[in-house]
Amino acid sequence: MEGPVCQVAWGCYVLLAISIGAHCAMSSDNLACPSTSDLRTQPVAALDKEGIGPAMTSIPMIACSTSLSEHHSGGSGTNKNKQMVEQLQRYGVISSKKVVEVMETIDRALFVPDGTPAYVDSPMAIGYNATISAPHMHATCLQLLEENLQPGMHALDVGSGTGYLTACFATMVGPQGRAIGVEHIPELVASSIKNIEKSAAASLLKGGSLSVHAGDGREGWPEHAPYDAIHVGAAAPEIPQPLIDQLKPGGRMVIPVGKIFQDLQVVDKNLDGSVSIRSETAVRYVPLTSRDAQLKGY
Ligand code: SAH
């Protein structure tokens, strides 16, 4: 069921994308593709998923690779990372200075598997049926959470995968804050720690304000709750109650919700403990599920 639906949808989308040119490159599940001028001013949807249906593995890579990679010929890794961030600013995905700073500080190349193009605006396979999210999706989530990632604050990254966003969170909340990654594939936990050790966030890992743990992220990580910011990097069928419980009043969670059709939802916990939820954009992420289901291909 999923495969054919996705293939038809993707077929339509790709035709549309080609017809309006490469500016549509970063949008994926957003089938009502906005105009090119819209894409310069609003966050675009992502395909954060590889491999559900056969048509979903290669098309977005082609579509997405036109936008950021064309500016990445030559220069050092650091320069290329900077150019990627500049390009995201040019497309209107990043408007925040702090998000620019952190994405320039944490070099994406240290987090993608060897041989993978680091600065192309696309999700990339990282093994275990997981992906590192596309740069514009990382940027969008950082920007949505920016106010809740001030120095000294607590941040939880559920489904931390490569550790890229956990490292960004730790850098933003600083040594007085706390950034926790929770990932249910122990091998990814181990490799993410190695990635972080090579990055500008290494001292925060060493100092203990950044840590990554193996566990079921649907339970959150109560030890360092409540959190000012919670990011979930995989799509939940519904928002897990423990994550709402572990959100601080005044705190914000960004979480993709849904199965085939997913929304990036922004969950704000009000000071009276009530919760306000809005949809930011349509997205496509890997599922937030059990380890067994993920390893079997869902
Ligand atoms: N944001 C990360 C990874 C995104 S892929 C990055 O950009 O690198 C989603 C991740 O969620 C995968 O690594 C997957 O293993 C993990 N995941 C899925 N369900 C989970 C669960 N129940 N608990 C913890 N991690 C989970």
Tab-separated table of C-alpha atoms and ligand atoms in Angstrom:
chain	number	residue	atom	x	y	z
A	1	MET	CA	0.000	0.000	0.000
A	2	GLU	CA	2.659	2.445	1.072
A	3	GLY	CA	4.945	1.864	-1.923
A	4	PRO	CA	2.457	2.535	-4.761
A	5	VAL	CA	0.942	5.543	-3.005
A	6	CYS	CA	4.376	7.001	-2.490
A	7	GLN	CA	5.464	6.252	-6.034
A	8	VAL	CA	2.474	8.030	-7.563
A	9	ALA	CA	2.880	10.949	-5.204
A	10	TRP	CA	6.572	11.146	-5.870
A	11	GLY	CA	6.091	10.883	-9.596
A	12	CYS	CA	3.791	13.912	-9.517
A	13	TYR	CA	6.110	15.793	-7.233
A	14	VAL	CA	9.206	15.178	-9.294
A	15	LEU	CA	7.488	16.340	-12.487
A	16	LEU	CA	6.391	19.466	-10.666
A	17	ALA	CA	9.851	19.971	-9.222
A	18	ILE	CA	11.491	19.661	-12.609
A	19	SER	CA	8.980	22.020	-14.173
A	20	ILE	CA	9.624	24.828	-11.735
A	21	GLY	CA	13.341	24.246	-11.552
A	22	ALA	CA	15.908	23.482	-8.960
A	23	HIS	CA	14.544	25.861	-6.349
A	24	CYS	CA	12.001	23.225	-5.459
A	25	ALA	CA	14.818	20.871	-4.742
A	26	MET	CA	14.618	20.813	-1.002
A	27	SER	CA	10.901	20.130	-0.744
A	28	SER	CA	9.846	16.535	-0.711
A	29	ASP	CA	6.609	15.488	0.851
A	30	ASN	CA	5.097	18.858	0.320
A	31	LEU	CA	3.157	17.810	-2.749
A	32	ALA	CA	1.502	21.185	-3.157
A	33	CYS	CA	4.871	22.595	-4.033
A	34	PRO	CA	5.150	26.305	-3.319
A	35	SER	CA	6.400	28.796	-5.853
A	36	THR	CA	10.097	29.501	-6.094
A	37	SER	CA	9.686	32.837	-4.368
A	38	ASP	CA	7.836	31.144	-1.467
A	39	LEU	CA	10.738	28.769	-1.056
A	40	ARG	CA	13.083	31.629	-0.436
A	41	THR	CA	11.076	32.818	2.511
A	42	GLN	CA	9.661	29.787	4.242
A	43	PRO	CA	11.092	26.596	5.677
A	44	VAL	CA	10.777	23.777	3.213
A	45	ALA	CA	9.667	20.232	3.877
A	46	ALA	CA	12.098	17.389	3.975
A	47	LEU	CA	12.425	13.833	2.988
A	48	ASP	CA	14.091	12.507	6.050
A	49	LYS	CA	13.618	8.980	5.020
A	50	GLU	CA	15.281	6.487	2.819
A	51	GLY	CA	13.923	3.199	1.738
A	52	ILE	CA	10.219	2.788	2.557
A	53	GLY	CA	9.149	2.502	-1.047
A	54	PRO	CA	11.469	1.855	-3.974
A	55	ALA	CA	10.751	5.227	-5.523
A	56	MET	CA	11.809	7.034	-2.364
A	57	THR	CA	15.471	6.173	-2.304
A	58	SER	CA	16.951	7.993	-5.259
A	59	ILE	CA	14.542	10.684	-6.474
A	60	PRO	CA	14.941	13.055	-3.555
A	61	MET	CA	18.698	12.712	-3.746
A	62	ILE	CA	18.622	13.928	-7.331
A	63	ALA	CA	16.110	16.625	-6.552
A	64	CYS	CA	17.868	17.793	-3.436
A	65	SER	CA	21.419	17.690	-4.663
A	66	THR	CA	21.001	20.566	-7.084
A	67	SER	CA	20.526	23.228	-4.457
A	68	LEU	CA	23.504	23.231	-2.172
A	69	SER	CA	26.090	21.085	-3.855
A	70	GLU	CA	26.656	23.352	-6.833
A	71	HIS	CA	28.503	25.817	-4.642
A	72	HIS	CA	30.749	23.251	-3.076
A	73	SER	CA	33.482	22.719	-5.558
A	74	GLY	CA	36.836	23.371	-3.997
A	75	GLY	CA	37.877	24.753	-0.631
A	76	SER	CA	38.443	23.041	2.696
A	77	GLY	CA	35.790	21.085	4.554
A	78	THR	CA	35.272	24.033	6.893
A	79	ASN	CA	34.801	26.366	3.930
A	80	LYS	CA	32.364	23.992	2.291
A	81	ASN	CA	30.398	23.709	5.508
A	82	LYS	CA	30.284	27.514	5.671
A	83	GLN	CA	29.147	27.700	2.069
A	84	MET	CA	26.377	25.214	2.822
A	85	VAL	CA	25.186	27.407	5.689
A	86	GLU	CA	25.379	30.534	3.502
A	87	GLN	CA	23.290	28.787	0.886
A	88	LEU	CA	20.658	27.865	3.481
A	89	GLN	CA	20.546	31.537	4.455
A	90	ARG	CA	20.176	32.546	0.819
A	91	TYR	CA	17.213	30.200	0.432
A	92	GLY	CA	15.576	31.736	3.492
A	93	VAL	CA	15.778	28.536	5.539
A	94	ILE	CA	18.027	30.150	8.164
A	95	SER	CA	17.412	33.679	9.369
A	96	SER	CA	18.883	33.323	12.859
A	97	LYS	CA	22.439	34.409	13.579
A	98	LYS	CA	22.797	31.825	16.347
A	99	VAL	CA	21.773	29.016	14.029
A	100	VAL	CA	24.306	30.239	11.462
A	101	GLU	CA	26.979	30.275	14.162
A	102	VAL	CA	26.273	26.795	15.460
A	103	MET	CA	25.992	25.237	12.018
A	104	GLU	CA	29.278	26.839	11.033
A	105	THR	CA	30.871	25.577	14.260
A	106	ILE	CA	29.739	21.959	13.940
A	107	ASP	CA	31.079	20.595	10.658
A	108	ARG	CA	28.510	18.257	9.138
A	109	ALA	CA	31.253	16.263	7.379
A	110	LEU	CA	32.345	14.810	10.727
A	111	PHE	CA	28.914	13.210	11.165
A	112	VAL	CA	28.203	11.583	7.802
A	113	PRO	CA	29.613	8.142	6.943
A	114	ASP	CA	32.893	8.091	4.991
A	115	GLY	CA	32.366	8.571	1.287
A	116	THR	CA	28.995	10.265	1.749
A	117	PRO	CA	28.637	13.785	0.313
A	118	ALA	CA	28.445	15.843	3.463
A	119	TYR	CA	27.128	19.147	2.197
A	120	VAL	CA	24.403	18.058	-0.189
A	121	ASP	CA	20.987	19.087	1.061
A	122	SER	CA	19.565	15.629	1.427
A	123	PRO	CA	19.170	12.988	4.113
A	124	MET	CA	21.887	10.346	3.888
A	125	ALA	CA	21.795	6.700	4.954
A	126	ILE	CA	23.761	6.003	8.140
A	127	GLY	CA	22.985	2.275	8.391
A	128	TYR	CA	20.420	0.406	10.519
A	129	ASN	CA	17.583	1.807	8.367
A	130	ALA	CA	18.322	5.279	9.697
A	131	THR	CA	19.412	8.528	8.070
A	132	ILE	CA	21.117	11.756	9.002
A	133	SER	CA	18.546	14.463	8.343
A	134	ALA	CA	19.032	16.946	5.516
A	135	PRO	CA	20.855	20.183	6.430
A	136	HIS	CA	17.744	22.321	5.846
A	137	MET	CA	15.786	20.114	8.232
A	138	HIS	CA	18.472	20.416	10.907
A	139	ALA	CA	18.441	24.184	10.339
A	140	THR	CA	14.648	24.370	10.565
A	141	CYS	CA	14.571	22.448	13.857
A	142	LEU	CA	17.424	24.482	15.354
A	143	GLN	CA	15.627	27.647	14.437
A	144	LEU	CA	12.308	26.485	15.906
A	145	LEU	CA	14.089	25.592	19.155
A	146	GLU	CA	16.495	28.528	19.308
A	147	GLU	CA	14.773	30.370	22.176
A	148	ASN	CA	14.842	27.155	24.213
A	149	LEU	CA	18.514	26.518	23.601
A	150	GLN	CA	19.908	29.458	25.573
A	151	PRO	CA	23.054	29.006	27.665
A	152	GLY	CA	22.314	26.937	30.770
A	153	MET	CA	19.178	25.281	29.390
A	154	HIS	CA	18.448	21.550	29.122
A	155	ALA	CA	17.874	19.904	25.739
A	156	LEU	CA	16.880	16.370	24.791
A	157	ASP	CA	17.510	14.925	21.314
A	158	VAL	CA	15.434	11.766	20.795
A	159	GLY	CA	16.664	9.538	17.967
A	160	SER	CA	20.028	11.269	18.024
A	161	GLY	CA	21.486	9.105	15.209
A	162	THR	CA	24.804	10.632	14.139
A	163	GLY	CA	24.845	13.050	17.091
A	164	TYR	CA	24.925	16.117	14.820
A	165	LEU	CA	21.985	17.918	16.400
A	166	THR	CA	22.949	16.828	19.906
A	167	ALA	CA	26.331	18.485	19.297
A	168	CYS	CA	24.591	21.642	18.034
A	169	PHE	CA	22.300	21.709	21.083
A	170	ALA	CA	25.242	21.237	23.451
A	171	THR	CA	27.129	24.072	21.773
A	172	MET	CA	24.136	26.385	22.141
A	173	VAL	CA	23.320	25.556	25.792
A	174	GLY	CA	27.028	25.615	26.667
A	175	PRO	CA	28.943	24.024	29.550
A	176	GLN	CA	26.407	25.217	32.158
A	177	GLY	CA	23.574	23.595	30.217
A	178	ARG	CA	22.843	19.988	29.450
A	179	ALA	CA	22.322	18.235	26.095
A	180	ILE	CA	21.223	14.615	26.091
A	181	GLY	CA	20.987	12.351	23.040
A	182	VAL	CA	18.942	9.150	23.232
A	183	GLU	CA	19.277	6.598	20.445
A	184	HIS	CA	18.072	2.989	20.474
A	185	ILE	CA	20.756	1.522	18.158
A	186	PRO	CA	23.828	1.047	20.397
A	187	GLU	CA	26.169	1.030	17.377
A	188	LEU	CA	24.887	4.480	16.403
A	189	VAL	CA	25.382	5.691	19.969
A	190	ALA	CA	29.011	4.533	19.795
A	191	SER	CA	29.658	6.089	16.375
A	192	SER	CA	27.920	9.334	17.356
A	193	ILE	CA	30.229	9.651	20.354
A	194	LYS	CA	33.224	9.208	18.029
A	195	ASN	CA	31.793	11.840	15.675
A	196	ILE	CA	31.292	14.305	18.524
A	197	GLU	CA	34.823	13.654	19.791
A	198	LYS	CA	36.165	14.918	16.448
A	199	SER	CA	33.929	17.994	16.473
A	200	ALA	CA	33.973	21.398	18.142
A	201	ALA	CA	31.624	19.947	20.799
A	202	ALA	CA	34.286	17.476	22.034
A	203	SER	CA	35.108	19.490	25.161
A	204	LEU	CA	31.424	19.545	26.157
A	205	LEU	CA	31.297	15.749	25.888
A	206	LYS	CA	34.440	15.518	27.977
A	207	GLY	CA	33.114	18.018	30.496
A	208	GLY	CA	29.865	16.072	30.895
A	209	SER	CA	27.339	18.678	29.699
A	210	LEU	CA	26.787	16.567	26.549
A	211	SER	CA	26.017	12.857	26.705
A	212	VAL	CA	24.500	10.252	24.410
A	213	HIS	CA	22.655	7.214	25.765
A	214	ALA	CA	21.288	3.967	24.388
A	215	GLY	CA	17.590	3.680	25.132
A	216	ASP	CA	14.043	3.913	23.901
A	217	GLY	CA	13.567	7.600	23.261
A	218	ARG	CA	9.790	7.266	23.515
A	219	GLU	CA	10.403	7.188	27.278
A	220	GLY	CA	12.497	10.351	27.125
A	221	TRP	CA	15.377	10.617	29.573
A	222	PRO	CA	13.902	11.418	33.006
A	223	GLU	CA	17.263	11.860	34.725
A	224	HIS	CA	17.813	15.369	33.363
A	225	ALA	CA	14.164	16.420	32.943
A	226	PRO	CA	12.452	18.805	32.727
A	227	TYR	CA	13.751	19.983	29.345
A	228	ASP	CA	13.543	23.437	27.828
A	229	ALA	CA	13.886	21.910	24.371
A	230	ILE	CA	13.031	18.456	23.063
A	231	HIS	CA	13.760	17.433	19.493
A	232	VAL	CA	12.529	14.149	18.087
A	233	GLY	CA	14.361	12.979	14.969
A	234	ALA	CA	11.921	10.222	13.984
A	235	ALA	CA	8.191	10.302	13.266
A	236	ALA	CA	5.868	9.221	16.072
A	237	PRO	CA	2.359	7.912	15.333
A	238	GLU	CA	1.317	10.180	18.195
A	239	ILE	CA	3.230	12.373	20.632
A	240	PRO	CA	4.613	10.145	23.423
A	241	GLN	CA	3.185	11.229	26.790
A	242	PRO	CA	6.536	10.843	28.654
A	243	LEU	CA	8.015	13.487	26.327
A	244	ILE	CA	5.181	15.908	27.101
A	245	ASP	CA	5.640	15.156	30.818
A	246	GLN	CA	9.380	15.858	30.585
A	247	LEU	CA	8.896	19.218	28.884
A	248	LYS	CA	9.374	22.181	31.189
A	249	PRO	CA	6.586	24.795	31.456
A	250	GLY	CA	7.760	27.353	28.884
A	251	GLY	CA	9.528	24.553	27.031
A	252	ARG	CA	9.148	23.563	23.383
A	253	MET	CA	9.215	20.228	21.606
A	254	VAL	CA	9.636	19.772	17.842
A	255	ILE	CA	8.418	16.383	16.685
A	256	PRO	CA	7.387	14.837	13.375
A	257	VAL	CA	3.992	13.148	13.823
A	258	GLY	CA	2.243	10.747	11.469
A	259	LYS	CA	2.848	7.672	9.373
A	260	ILE	CA	2.714	8.134	5.587
A	261	PHE	CA	1.697	11.781	5.867
A	262	GLN	CA	3.646	13.511	8.578
A	263	ASP	CA	3.682	17.002	10.043
A	264	LEU	CA	6.496	18.621	11.915
A	265	GLN	CA	4.624	19.644	15.054
A	266	VAL	CA	5.672	22.363	17.465
A	267	VAL	CA	4.510	21.603	20.995
A	268	ASP	CA	4.687	24.475	23.472
A	269	LYS	CA	4.100	23.788	27.161
A	270	ASN	CA	2.469	26.858	28.649
A	271	LEU	CA	3.344	28.129	32.109
A	272	ASP	CA	0.087	26.670	33.511
A	273	GLY	CA	1.139	23.233	32.226
A	274	SER	CA	-1.324	23.166	29.314
A	275	VAL	CA	0.021	22.378	25.886
A	276	SER	CA	-0.389	24.198	22.546
A	277	ILE	CA	0.366	22.317	19.341
A	278	ARG	CA	0.752	23.635	15.797
A	279	SER	CA	1.963	22.142	12.546
A	280	GLU	CA	5.011	23.751	11.000
A	281	THR	CA	5.310	21.879	7.715
A	282	ALA	CA	4.838	18.522	6.012
A	283	VAL	CA	7.850	16.232	6.388
A	284	ARG	CA	9.024	12.678	5.891
A	285	TYR	CA	11.077	11.064	8.659
A	286	VAL	CA	11.967	7.491	9.608
A	287	PRO	CA	9.543	6.107	12.220
A	288	LEU	CA	9.988	6.410	15.960
A	289	THR	CA	9.541	2.749	16.700
A	290	SER	CA	11.013	-0.279	18.450
A	291	ARG	CA	14.562	-1.341	17.666
A	292	ASP	CA	13.329	-4.716	16.348
A	293	ALA	CA	10.839	-3.122	13.970
A	294	GLN	CA	13.502	-0.751	12.681
A	295	LEU	CA	16.101	-3.461	12.130
A	296	LYS	CA	13.525	-5.588	10.287
A	297	GLY	CA	12.818	-2.633	7.989
A	298	TYR	CA	9.709	-1.501	9.940
B	1	SAH	N1	18.516	13.326	13.937
B	1	SAH	C1	19.475	12.272	13.679
B	1	SAH	C2	18.917	10.960	13.220
B	1	SAH	C3	17.636	10.951	12.427
B	1	SAH	S1	17.127	9.336	11.912
B	1	SAH	C4	20.507	12.757	12.698
B	1	SAH	O1	20.211	13.665	11.920
B	1	SAH	O2	21.589	12.200	12.672
B	1	SAH	C5	16.132	8.894	13.303
B	1	SAH	C6	16.872	8.182	14.385
B	1	SAH	O3	15.901	7.805	15.361
B	1	SAH	C7	17.555	6.892	13.946
B	1	SAH	O4	18.900	6.940	14.324
B	1	SAH	C8	16.798	5.801	14.696
B	1	SAH	O5	17.637	4.723	15.057
B	1	SAH	C9	16.269	6.557	15.900
B	1	SAH	N2	15.092	5.984	16.560
B	1	SAH	C10	13.960	5.509	16.005
B	1	SAH	N3	13.098	5.080	16.962
B	1	SAH	C11	13.731	5.299	18.166
B	1	SAH	C12	13.364	5.064	19.522
B	1	SAH	N4	12.201	4.502	19.852
B	1	SAH	N5	14.230	5.426	20.476
B	1	SAH	C13	15.426	5.998	20.170
B	1	SAH	N6	15.837	6.212	18.913
B	1	SAH	C14	14.984	5.886	17.908
